[in-house]
Short mmCIF file of C-alpha atoms and ligand atoms in Angstrom, two decimals:
data_model
loop_
_atom_site.label_atom_id
_atom_site.label_comp_id
_atom_site.label_asym_id
_atom_site.label_seq_id
_atom_site.Cartn_x
_atom_site.Cartn_y
_atom_site.Cartn_z
CA MET H 24 0.51 -11.09 25.96
CA ARG H 25 -1.27 -14.66 25.54
CA LEU H 26 -2.58 -15.01 22.22
CA THR H 27 -5.49 -16.73 23.63
CA ARG H 28 -6.44 -13.76 25.77
CA TYR H 29 -5.60 -11.19 23.19
CA PHE H 30 -7.79 -9.84 20.12
CA LEU H 31 -5.65 -10.69 16.75
CA PRO H 32 -8.44 -10.85 14.06
CA VAL H 33 -6.33 -12.38 11.12
CA LEU H 34 -7.62 -13.03 7.93
CA LYS H 35 -6.69 -16.05 5.92
CA GLU H 36 -7.74 -14.60 2.47
CA ASN H 37 -6.15 -11.72 0.76
CA PRO H 38 -8.59 -8.63 0.95
CA ALA H 39 -10.03 -7.91 -2.54
CA GLU H 40 -9.92 -4.13 -1.66
CA ALA H 41 -6.26 -3.77 -1.26
CA GLN H 42 -4.06 -2.97 -3.99
CA ILE H 43 -0.59 -2.77 -2.43
CA VAL H 44 1.10 -5.20 0.25
CA SER H 45 1.13 -3.01 3.34
CA HIS H 46 -2.68 -2.40 3.05
CA ARG H 47 -3.19 -6.21 2.32
CA TYR H 48 -0.89 -7.00 5.45
CA MET H 49 -2.36 -4.52 7.86
CA LEU H 50 -5.71 -6.25 6.76
CA ARG H 51 -4.60 -9.83 7.17
CA ALA H 52 -2.77 -9.32 10.28
CA GLY H 53 -5.63 -7.58 11.97
CA MET H 54 -3.95 -4.05 12.40
CA ILE H 55 -7.05 -2.11 11.33
CA ARG H 56 -10.43 -1.92 10.09
CA GLN H 57 -12.04 0.29 7.43
CA GLN H 58 -14.97 2.16 8.79
CA ALA H 59 -15.50 4.35 6.17
CA ALA H 60 -13.69 5.48 2.87
CA GLY H 61 -10.31 6.48 4.14
CA ILE H 62 -11.17 6.20 7.92
CA TYR H 63 -9.79 3.42 10.15
CA SER H 64 -10.04 1.99 13.51
CA TRP H 65 -6.97 0.83 14.83
CA LEU H 66 -7.00 -2.97 16.13
CA PRO H 67 -4.58 -4.09 19.22
CA LEU H 68 -1.65 -4.87 17.09
CA GLY H 69 -1.75 -1.67 14.75
CA TYR H 70 -2.57 0.61 17.58
CA ARG H 71 0.63 -0.81 19.10
CA VAL H 72 2.82 -0.12 16.10
CA LEU H 73 1.24 3.44 15.81
CA ARG H 74 2.18 3.92 19.43
CA ARG H 75 5.63 3.11 19.02
CA ILE H 76 5.93 5.56 16.03
CA GLU H 77 4.77 8.06 18.23
CA ALA H 78 6.76 7.37 21.09
CA ILE H 79 10.06 7.80 18.67
CA VAL H 80 8.90 11.16 17.34
CA HIS H 81 8.42 12.32 20.78
CA GLU H 82 11.54 11.14 21.94
CA GLU H 83 13.55 12.63 18.89
CA GLN H 84 11.33 15.82 19.17
CA GLY H 85 12.38 16.29 22.65
CA ARG H 86 15.86 16.04 22.18
CA ALA H 87 15.64 18.76 19.52
CA GLY H 88 14.25 20.99 22.37
CA HIS H 89 10.72 21.10 20.65
CA ILE H 90 7.92 21.31 23.09
CA PRO H 91 4.74 18.78 23.12
CA VAL H 92 0.98 20.53 23.46
CA LEU H 93 -2.51 19.08 21.98
CA MET H 94 -4.50 21.10 20.19
CA PRO H 95 -8.30 20.25 19.30
CA THR H 96 -9.31 18.38 15.86
CA LEU H 97 -12.19 21.02 15.79
CA GLN H 98 -11.08 24.52 15.16
CA PRO H 99 -13.33 27.66 14.50
CA ALA H 100 -13.57 28.57 10.85
CA ASP H 101 -13.00 32.23 11.77
CA LEU H 102 -9.36 31.66 12.54
CA TRP H 103 -8.94 30.51 9.06
CA ARG H 104 -10.67 33.61 7.91
CA GLU H 105 -7.79 35.47 9.39
CA SER H 106 -5.17 33.95 7.30
CA GLY H 107 -7.20 33.74 4.29
CA ARG H 108 -7.18 30.03 4.18
CA TYR H 109 -11.17 29.41 4.76
CA ASP H 110 -11.94 29.72 1.29
CA ALA H 111 -8.57 29.07 -0.61
CA TYR H 112 -8.24 25.55 1.28
CA GLY H 113 -11.08 23.76 -0.97
CA PRO H 114 -13.14 20.74 -0.89
CA GLU H 115 -10.45 18.87 1.09
CA MET H 116 -11.58 20.83 4.46
CA LEU H 117 -14.29 19.15 6.13
CA ARG H 118 -16.53 22.35 7.16
CA LEU H 119 -19.56 21.67 9.85
CA LYS H 120 -21.76 23.70 12.25
CA ASP H 121 -22.75 23.26 15.72
CA ARG H 122 -26.03 23.54 17.25
CA HIS H 123 -25.66 27.45 17.12
CA GLU H 124 -25.02 27.36 13.53
CA ARG H 125 -21.51 28.31 14.59
CA GLU H 126 -19.04 27.46 11.60
CA LEU H 127 -16.27 24.74 12.67
CA LEU H 128 -13.73 22.61 10.46
CA TYR H 129 -12.07 19.53 11.40
CA GLY H 130 -8.08 20.77 11.13
CA PRO H 131 -6.32 19.34 8.23
CA THR H 132 -3.29 21.07 9.74
CA ASN H 133 -2.94 23.57 12.52
CA GLU H 134 -0.96 27.09 11.41
CA GLU H 135 -3.62 29.28 12.47
CA MET H 136 -4.45 27.50 15.74
CA ILE H 137 -0.82 27.67 16.97
CA THR H 138 -0.42 31.13 15.80
CA ASP H 139 -3.58 32.15 17.75
CA ILE H 140 -2.04 30.46 20.64
CA PHE H 141 1.35 32.48 20.33
CA ARG H 142 -0.10 35.48 19.89
CA ALA H 143 -2.16 35.09 22.89
CA HIS H 144 0.67 34.64 25.49
CA VAL H 145 4.17 35.59 23.64
CA SER H 146 5.18 39.14 23.17
CA SER H 147 8.71 39.20 24.02
CA TYR H 148 12.02 38.45 21.67
CA ARG H 149 13.17 37.17 25.19
CA ASP H 150 10.47 33.92 25.06
CA LEU H 151 12.08 33.05 21.50
CA PRO H 152 12.99 30.74 20.00
CA LEU H 153 10.08 28.57 20.87
CA THR H 154 8.68 25.32 18.88
CA LEU H 155 5.69 23.61 19.93
CA TYR H 156 4.35 20.60 18.03
CA HIS H 157 1.51 17.99 18.78
CA ILE H 158 0.31 14.46 17.54
CA GLN H 159 -3.10 14.75 16.10
CA TRP H 160 -5.68 13.46 14.15
CA LYS H 161 -6.35 15.29 10.89
CA PHE H 162 -9.16 15.21 8.28
CA ARG H 163 -8.40 16.01 4.67
CA ASP H 164 -11.34 14.75 2.23
CA GLU H 165 -9.44 13.69 -0.21
CA MET H 166 -10.43 13.03 -3.59
CA ARG H 167 -9.17 9.29 -3.87
CA PRO H 168 -8.47 7.71 -0.45
CA ARG H 169 -6.31 4.74 -1.23
CA PHE H 170 -3.68 2.43 -0.08
CA GLY H 171 -5.31 1.82 3.25
CA VAL H 172 -3.53 4.06 5.80
CA MET H 173 -1.44 5.67 3.15
CA ARG H 174 -3.58 8.04 1.88
CA GLY H 175 -6.53 8.37 4.55
CA ARG H 176 -8.82 10.76 5.07
CA GLU H 177 -8.65 10.86 8.86
CA PHE H 178 -4.85 10.37 9.65
CA LEU H 179 -2.54 10.96 12.15
CA MET H 180 -0.02 13.75 11.90
CA LYS H 181 2.95 15.04 14.23
CA ASP H 182 2.87 18.81 13.29
CA GLY H 183 5.13 21.07 14.74
CA TYR H 184 5.62 25.16 14.42
CA ASN H 185 8.33 27.11 15.03
CA PHE H 186 8.20 30.99 16.26
CA ASP H 187 11.65 32.65 15.69
CA ILE H 188 13.10 36.43 15.73
CA ASP H 189 14.40 36.41 12.33
CA ARG H 190 15.08 34.36 9.22
CA GLU H 191 18.34 32.93 10.55
CA ALA H 192 16.93 31.81 13.47
CA ALA H 193 13.98 30.15 11.72
CA LEU H 194 16.14 28.19 9.38
CA HIS H 195 18.29 27.07 12.11
CA ALA H 196 14.85 25.73 13.48
CA TYR H 197 14.24 24.28 9.70
CA ASN H 198 17.43 22.37 10.14
CA ARG H 199 16.79 21.18 13.68
CA HIS H 200 13.52 19.52 12.24
CA MET H 201 15.46 18.08 9.12
CA VAL H 202 18.00 16.65 11.34
CA SER H 203 15.50 15.31 13.84
CA TYR H 204 13.42 13.83 11.25
CA LEU H 205 16.41 11.82 9.79
CA ARG H 206 17.07 10.67 13.02
CA SER H 207 13.50 9.36 13.85
CA TYR H 208 13.19 7.62 10.48
CA GLU H 209 16.27 5.77 11.06
CA ARG H 210 15.29 4.59 14.38
CA MET H 211 12.46 3.06 12.73
CA GLY H 212 14.45 1.26 10.27
CA LEU H 213 13.88 3.62 7.14
CA THR H 214 16.10 5.70 4.65
CA ALA H 215 13.98 8.81 4.09
CA ILE H 216 15.75 11.07 1.71
CA PRO H 217 15.17 14.66 1.79
CA MET H 218 14.16 16.27 -1.52
CA ARG H 219 13.55 19.36 -2.26
CA ALA H 220 9.67 19.95 -3.09
CA ALA H 221 6.62 22.57 -3.67
CA SER H 222 4.96 23.94 -0.84
CA GLY H 223 0.88 23.64 -1.86
CA PRO H 224 -1.56 25.31 0.43
CA ILE H 225 1.03 25.63 3.59
CA GLY H 226 3.35 28.29 1.70
CA GLY H 227 6.77 29.09 1.65
CA ASP H 228 9.64 29.13 -0.74
CA ASP H 229 11.80 26.79 1.35
CA THR H 230 10.52 23.22 1.98
CA HIS H 231 11.60 19.57 1.71
CA GLU H 232 9.73 16.16 1.49
CA PHE H 233 10.92 13.34 3.11
CA LEU H 234 10.63 10.36 0.75
CA VAL H 235 11.19 6.60 1.41
CA LEU H 236 11.71 4.74 -1.65
CA ALA H 237 9.18 2.19 -2.75
CA GLN H 238 7.58 0.95 -6.01
CA THR H 239 4.09 1.71 -4.54
CA GLY H 240 4.88 5.55 -3.72
CA GLU H 241 2.55 8.07 -4.99
CA SER H 242 5.54 10.39 -6.07
CA GLU H 243 8.01 10.16 -8.80
CA VAL H 244 11.62 10.76 -7.72
CA PHE H 245 14.74 11.79 -9.44
CA TYR H 246 18.21 11.08 -7.35
CA ASP H 247 21.69 10.33 -7.51
CA ASP H 248 22.29 6.78 -5.99
CA ARG H 249 24.95 7.99 -3.47
CA VAL H 250 22.06 9.46 -1.81
CA THR H 251 20.80 6.38 -0.47
CA ALA H 252 24.10 5.54 1.43
CA LEU H 253 24.08 8.77 3.79
CA LYS H 254 23.58 7.51 7.53
CA LEU H 255 23.13 9.87 10.98
CA GLY H 256 24.21 6.68 12.45
CA ALA H 257 25.11 7.64 16.41
CA ARG H 258 26.87 10.70 15.73
CA ALA H 259 26.36 12.98 18.62
CA ILE H 260 24.09 16.33 17.67
CA ASP H 261 23.94 19.17 19.74
CA TYR H 262 20.65 20.96 18.32
CA ASP H 263 21.74 24.26 19.87
CA ASP H 264 25.02 24.40 17.48
CA ARG H 265 23.74 26.06 14.48
CA ALA H 266 27.08 25.49 12.34
CA GLN H 267 26.87 21.81 13.07
CA VAL H 268 23.21 21.07 12.75
CA ALA H 269 23.46 23.21 9.13
CA ALA H 270 26.51 21.02 8.30
CA VAL H 271 24.23 17.65 8.72
CA CYS H 272 21.44 19.27 6.46
CA ALA H 273 24.34 20.15 3.83
CA GLU H 274 25.42 17.05 4.28
CA PHE H 275 22.12 15.12 3.20
CA THR H 276 20.78 17.40 0.67
CA ALA H 277 23.92 17.96 -1.25
CA LEU H 278 23.57 15.41 -3.83
CA TYR H 279 20.57 15.56 -6.52
CA ALA H 280 17.22 14.34 -4.94
CA ARG H 281 14.09 15.90 -5.99
CA THR H 282 10.57 14.98 -6.66
CA ASP H 283 8.48 15.41 -10.11
CA GLU H 284 7.33 18.92 -8.79
CA THR H 285 10.58 20.38 -8.84
CA HIS H 286 12.77 18.08 -11.14
CA ASP H 287 15.62 19.61 -13.06
CA PRO H 288 16.15 17.48 -15.91
CA ALA H 289 19.61 19.40 -16.82
CA ALA H 290 21.00 19.46 -13.22
CA PHE H 291 20.03 15.48 -13.13
CA ALA H 292 21.65 15.07 -16.43
CA ALA H 293 24.98 16.32 -15.11
CA ILE H 294 24.88 13.15 -12.50
CA PRO H 295 27.15 10.52 -14.03
CA GLU H 296 25.17 7.77 -15.59
CA ALA H 297 25.38 4.98 -13.43
CA ARG H 298 24.04 6.68 -10.38
CA ARG H 299 21.15 8.56 -12.13
CA LYS H 300 17.95 6.94 -10.51
CA VAL H 301 14.20 7.56 -11.44
CA GLY H 302 11.84 6.02 -8.96
CA ARG H 303 9.01 6.15 -6.73
CA GLY H 304 8.66 7.36 -3.18
CA ILE H 305 6.44 7.51 -0.11
CA GLU H 306 6.27 10.99 1.51
CA VAL H 307 6.41 10.59 4.90
CA GLY H 308 7.19 14.23 6.26
CA GLN H 309 7.40 17.76 5.01
CA ILE H 310 8.85 20.68 6.34
CA PHE H 311 8.44 24.28 5.65
CA TYR H 312 9.96 27.56 6.19
CA PHE H 313 7.29 30.40 5.28
CA ALA H 314 8.67 33.65 7.01
CA THR H 315 5.53 35.73 8.05
CA LYS H 316 2.67 34.36 6.24
CA TYR H 317 0.86 33.60 8.87
CA SER H 318 2.05 36.15 11.76
CA GLU H 319 1.42 39.17 9.86
CA PRO H 320 -2.20 38.96 8.96
CA MET H 321 -2.82 37.24 12.04
CA GLY H 322 -0.67 39.63 14.27
CA ALA H 323 1.85 37.39 15.80
CA VAL H 324 4.09 40.34 16.86
CA VAL H 325 7.17 40.18 19.49
CA VAL H 326 9.12 43.27 20.59
CA ASN H 327 12.56 42.85 19.29
CA GLU H 328 15.97 43.79 21.20
CA LYS H 329 15.50 47.46 19.45
CA GLY H 330 11.86 47.97 21.11
CA GLU H 331 10.38 47.55 17.46
CA ARG H 332 7.42 45.43 16.82
CA VAL H 333 8.19 42.54 14.24
CA PRO H 334 5.89 39.61 13.18
CA VAL H 335 7.66 36.27 13.92
CA HIS H 336 9.32 33.92 11.18
CA MET H 337 7.52 30.65 11.27
CA GLY H 338 7.94 27.17 9.50
CA SER H 339 5.60 24.23 9.87
CA HIS H 340 6.83 20.69 10.21
CA GLY H 341 4.79 17.33 9.63
CA ILE H 342 5.67 13.73 9.99
CA GLY H 343 2.66 11.24 8.59
CA VAL H 344 2.43 9.17 11.66
CA SER H 345 -0.31 6.81 10.54
CA ARG H 346 1.19 6.70 6.88
CA LEU H 347 4.41 5.48 8.38
CA VAL H 348 3.00 2.14 9.54
CA GLY H 349 2.46 1.48 5.79
CA ALA H 350 5.62 2.81 4.44
CA ILE H 351 7.55 1.00 6.94
CA ILE H 352 5.84 -2.48 5.78
CA GLU H 353 6.38 -1.21 2.12
CA ALA H 354 10.14 -1.06 2.87
CA SER H 355 10.46 -4.39 5.09
CA HIS H 356 8.29 -7.59 4.00
CA ASP H 357 8.70 -10.74 2.17
CA GLU H 358 5.87 -12.84 0.69
CA ARG H 359 4.69 -14.60 4.15
CA GLY H 360 4.43 -11.22 5.63
CA ILE H 361 5.60 -8.43 7.54
CA VAL H 362 9.32 -7.97 8.59
CA TRP H 363 9.11 -5.51 11.48
CA PRO H 364 12.25 -3.30 12.43
CA LEU H 365 12.79 -4.13 16.21
CA GLU H 366 12.09 -0.57 17.23
CA VAL H 367 8.39 -0.49 15.66
CA ALA H 368 7.64 -4.08 16.03
CA PRO H 369 4.39 -4.65 18.27
CA PHE H 370 6.01 -7.27 20.35
CA PRO H 371 10.01 -7.66 20.10
CA VAL H 372 9.67 -11.63 20.36
CA GLY H 373 6.89 -14.39 20.00
CA ILE H 374 6.80 -17.62 21.82
CA VAL H 375 5.49 -20.87 19.88
CA ASN H 376 4.39 -23.54 21.72
CA LEU H 377 4.16 -26.48 19.30
CA LYS H 378 2.19 -28.85 21.62
CA GLN H 379 -0.29 -26.85 23.68
CA GLY H 380 -1.31 -29.06 26.85
CA ASP H 381 1.93 -30.92 27.11
CA GLY H 382 3.17 -30.61 30.77
CA ALA H 383 6.68 -29.74 29.86
CA ALA H 384 6.07 -27.65 26.81
CA ASP H 385 3.76 -25.63 28.52
CA ALA H 386 5.57 -25.17 31.92
CA ALA H 387 8.70 -24.01 29.46
CA CYS H 388 6.50 -21.67 27.48
CA ALA H 389 5.39 -19.78 30.97
CA GLY H 390 8.99 -19.88 32.44
CA LEU H 391 10.36 -18.20 29.26
CA TYR H 392 7.53 -15.57 29.16
CA ALA H 393 8.05 -14.78 32.75
CA ALA H 394 11.77 -14.57 32.42
CA LEU H 395 11.56 -12.11 29.41
CA ALA H 396 8.82 -10.17 31.44
CA ALA H 397 11.36 -9.64 34.22
CA ARG H 398 13.86 -8.20 32.07
CA GLY H 399 11.43 -5.59 30.55
CA ILE H 400 10.27 -7.56 27.39
CA GLU H 401 6.50 -8.46 26.48
CA ALA H 402 6.60 -11.45 24.42
CA LEU H 403 3.46 -12.49 22.31
CA TYR H 404 3.04 -16.27 23.39
CA ASP H 405 0.84 -18.08 21.17
CA ASP H 406 -0.67 -20.64 23.39
CA ARG H 407 -3.83 -21.51 20.99
CA ASP H 408 -4.17 -25.14 20.35
CA GLU H 409 -3.35 -25.19 17.21
CA ARG H 410 -1.30 -26.76 14.68
CA ALA H 411 2.36 -25.97 14.07
CA GLY H 412 2.18 -24.50 10.75
CA ALA H 413 -0.66 -22.34 11.22
CA LYS H 414 1.15 -20.71 14.52
CA PHE H 415 4.26 -20.30 12.17
CA ALA H 416 2.11 -18.75 9.68
CA THR H 417 0.73 -16.15 12.05
CA MET H 418 3.95 -15.34 13.31
CA ASP H 419 5.38 -14.81 10.08
CA LEU H 420 2.38 -12.72 8.82
CA ILE H 421 2.70 -10.50 11.95
CA GLY H 422 6.38 -10.12 11.75
CA LEU H 423 7.79 -9.83 15.12
CA PRO H 424 11.67 -9.79 15.02
CA TRP H 425 12.63 -13.20 17.15
CA ARG H 426 10.71 -15.94 17.45
CA ILE H 427 11.34 -18.84 19.94
CA THR H 428 9.88 -22.13 19.34
CA VAL H 429 9.07 -24.79 22.24
CA GLY H 430 8.54 -28.24 21.59
CA PRO H 431 8.61 -31.77 23.53
CA ARG H 432 11.31 -33.02 21.47
CA GLY H 433 13.59 -30.36 21.89
CA LEU H 434 12.68 -29.69 25.63
CA ALA H 435 14.08 -33.52 25.99
CA ALA H 436 17.41 -32.65 24.90
CA GLY H 437 17.18 -28.98 27.21
CA LYS H 438 16.43 -26.81 23.78
CA VAL H 439 14.78 -24.34 22.46
CA GLU H 440 14.92 -22.55 18.96
CA LEU H 441 15.50 -18.97 18.48
CA THR H 442 14.66 -17.72 14.86
CA SER H 443 15.11 -14.49 13.26
CA ARG H 444 12.40 -13.11 11.15
CA ARG H 445 14.29 -11.09 8.87
CA THR H 446 16.96 -13.85 7.94
CA GLY H 447 15.09 -17.47 9.06
CA GLU H 448 17.99 -18.76 10.36
CA SER H 449 17.44 -20.55 13.70
CA GLU H 450 19.94 -21.48 16.41
CA GLU H 451 19.01 -23.98 19.58
CA MET H 452 19.83 -22.95 22.72
CA SER H 453 18.89 -23.73 26.20
CA PRO H 454 15.78 -21.51 27.64
CA GLU H 455 17.90 -19.61 29.62
CA ALA H 456 20.72 -18.69 26.88
CA ALA H 457 17.54 -18.07 24.85
CA VAL H 458 16.22 -15.35 27.15
CA THR H 459 19.69 -13.79 27.74
CA ARG H 460 20.32 -13.73 23.76
CA VAL H 461 16.80 -12.08 23.34
CA ALA H 462 17.58 -9.64 26.01
CA ALA H 463 20.95 -8.83 24.61
CA LEU H 464 19.47 -8.59 20.72
CA CYS H 465 16.38 -6.21 22.16
CA GLY H 466 19.15 -3.83 23.72
CA GLY H 467 18.07 -0.52 23.58
CA ARG H 468 14.36 -1.17 23.10
CA ALA H 469 12.06 -0.45 25.79
CA GLY H 470 8.78 -3.05 26.17
N1 LIG I 506 1.18 21.82 8.33
C1 LIG I 506 2.56 21.29 7.41
C2 LIG I 506 3.58 20.88 8.33
S1 LIG I 506 2.87 20.61 9.91
C3 LIG I 506 1.89 19.91 6.78
O1 LIG I 506 0.28 19.54 6.86
N2 LIG I 506 2.33 19.08 5.95
S2 LIG I 506 2.00 18.09 4.87
O2 LIG I 506 0.63 18.55 4.41
O3 LIG I 506 2.84 17.94 4.00
O4 LIG I 506 1.58 16.87 5.97
C4 LIG I 506 2.32 16.22 6.63
C5 LIG I 506 2.48 14.74 6.26
O5 LIG I 506 1.30 14.17 6.67
C6 LIG I 506 3.02 14.50 4.87
O6 LIG I 506 4.25 14.25 4.66
C7 LIG I 506 2.38 13.20 4.82
O7 LIG I 506 3.43 12.28 5.26
C8 LIG I 506 1.03 12.77 5.54
N3 LIG I 506 -0.23 13.28 5.01
C9 LIG I 506 -0.63 13.95 4.55
N4 LIG I 506 -1.80 13.65 3.89
C10 LIG I 506 -2.21 12.74 4.24
C11 LIG I 506 -3.00 11.45 4.01
N5 LIG I 506 -4.35 12.10 3.70
N6 LIG I 506 -3.34 10.34 4.74
C12 LIG I 506 -1.93 9.80 5.47
N7 LIG I 506 -1.14 10.95 5.46
C13 LIG I 506 -0.75 11.88 5.43
#
C-alpha cells in the first residue's frame, strides 16, 4: 500500500479524552474514530489489526474442532423470556421495538439463540459433541464506557457454545477452549493468565478469565509470579485427547492466580513471599461451564444411548476481539508509539523513502515494494513528499515491526537500512538482501 493512496489520518496532538496509552495511540495512529460514547468506527489501519486478530481466533478454533456460524445482532425478546434473562439482565441490555411493536434486543451474548438453533436441529447423542461459535458485534449499555475499545458499548466478541452429553464431555470442551485460547493469545504476542473467576449473568460454577497483566487493567489480580513464565510454545496438541488437554489445563491452572472476585488471602499467603504478586490485568476472555442452565428451561434435549431424553450440558466461551487490539497495545508500546507483534501488525514492514522525487530512491523503493509483494508480503510504502523526521515519527507511531529506509546516499553505496521497531537496531544491506531477510523474518505470517 502506498501511503499517498491510503487513508491514515494520524493526529499530531495527544487527544485530551484518552486516559490510557492504547486509547491515545489508537486515536493518534488513525485506527478508530468515536461516533458516540463507547461506539467506534474502525478506520483502515485499525480494521486491519482487528481482522488479523479475528483470523487467528478462527484458525485456532478450527484446530480445536469448533465450527463457525454467524448469528444476527438483533434478537427477539421472547427467546430471552424462555431463559428468564430478559428481566434479569437489567439496564445493560439495549431493548428496542420494530414497526410492529415486536420487542427485540441488541444481543449482549448469544446463549439463548444458539440453544434455539440447537434444539431445532439436534435430537440425538450421536450428533454430539458439537461446538458452534461466531465472531459478531455485541452491545452492552455499560454504565461507564471508557478507555476506547477496552470497555466499549458496541464491541466485537468471539463467543462459542459447546453441547455435550454429560459433565465429563462438557469439561473436555471447557478444557479445549482453555488451550485454544492460550494458543490464540500466545500467537498475538500476549501472555494471558487463566484465573479462576466469578460467573456473573452468564451463570455456572466453573469459570476462568484470561488476564493480560497491565497497570491500566480494570481487574485487581493476585498471582504466583511463576505463572507468568508458562508457555505453550510449539507443542503439538491433539484436541481429541482428553487426558492431554486436561494435563495442559492443569499445568496452567496449578499455580495461584485469581482476580479480586475469587481471591483467597490464606491460600495466597502460603506462596513464598518473593513470588507473591499483586497487580492489575485486562480481561481478554472468559470461559464458562454452566451444565443445563439454558438447555433445561429451553428444552434443548437429546436422546442418550439408553433411549432417555436428557438436557445437554453446555458452556460458553468468549474472547474480547476488539478489546484485544487495545490490550496488545497496552502490553507492547514505547514512548514513540505502538510496537506490534508480527502476527497482528497491520503491515509487517514499512518502506521509508528519504527523498521522494529522487529517481534512484523512487526506483529502489518501487523495486523493494514489488519484490516483497512477489513474496506475499504487503509493505506500507511512505511515498509522501515529507521530511525524513516526519516519516520516521509516523512509522514509529503506527508500530510496524520492520522498516526499510531508502535514501540516495545509501543507494550510492548499494545499501538500504533495515530497522527493528522493537529493538531499534539497524543494519545496512543490499535491497535484495533486505527483501530476503524480511521474508525470512516474516516466516509464518500470511500477508
Ligand atoms: N457468553 C459469555 C462467553 S461467550 C460472555 O459473554 N462472556 S463475557 O461477558 O465474559 O464476555 C467475553 C469477553 O468479551 C470478555 O472477556 C471481554 O474480553 C469482552 N468484553 C466484555 N465486555 C466488553 C466491553 N464492554 N467492551 C469490550 N470488550 C468486552
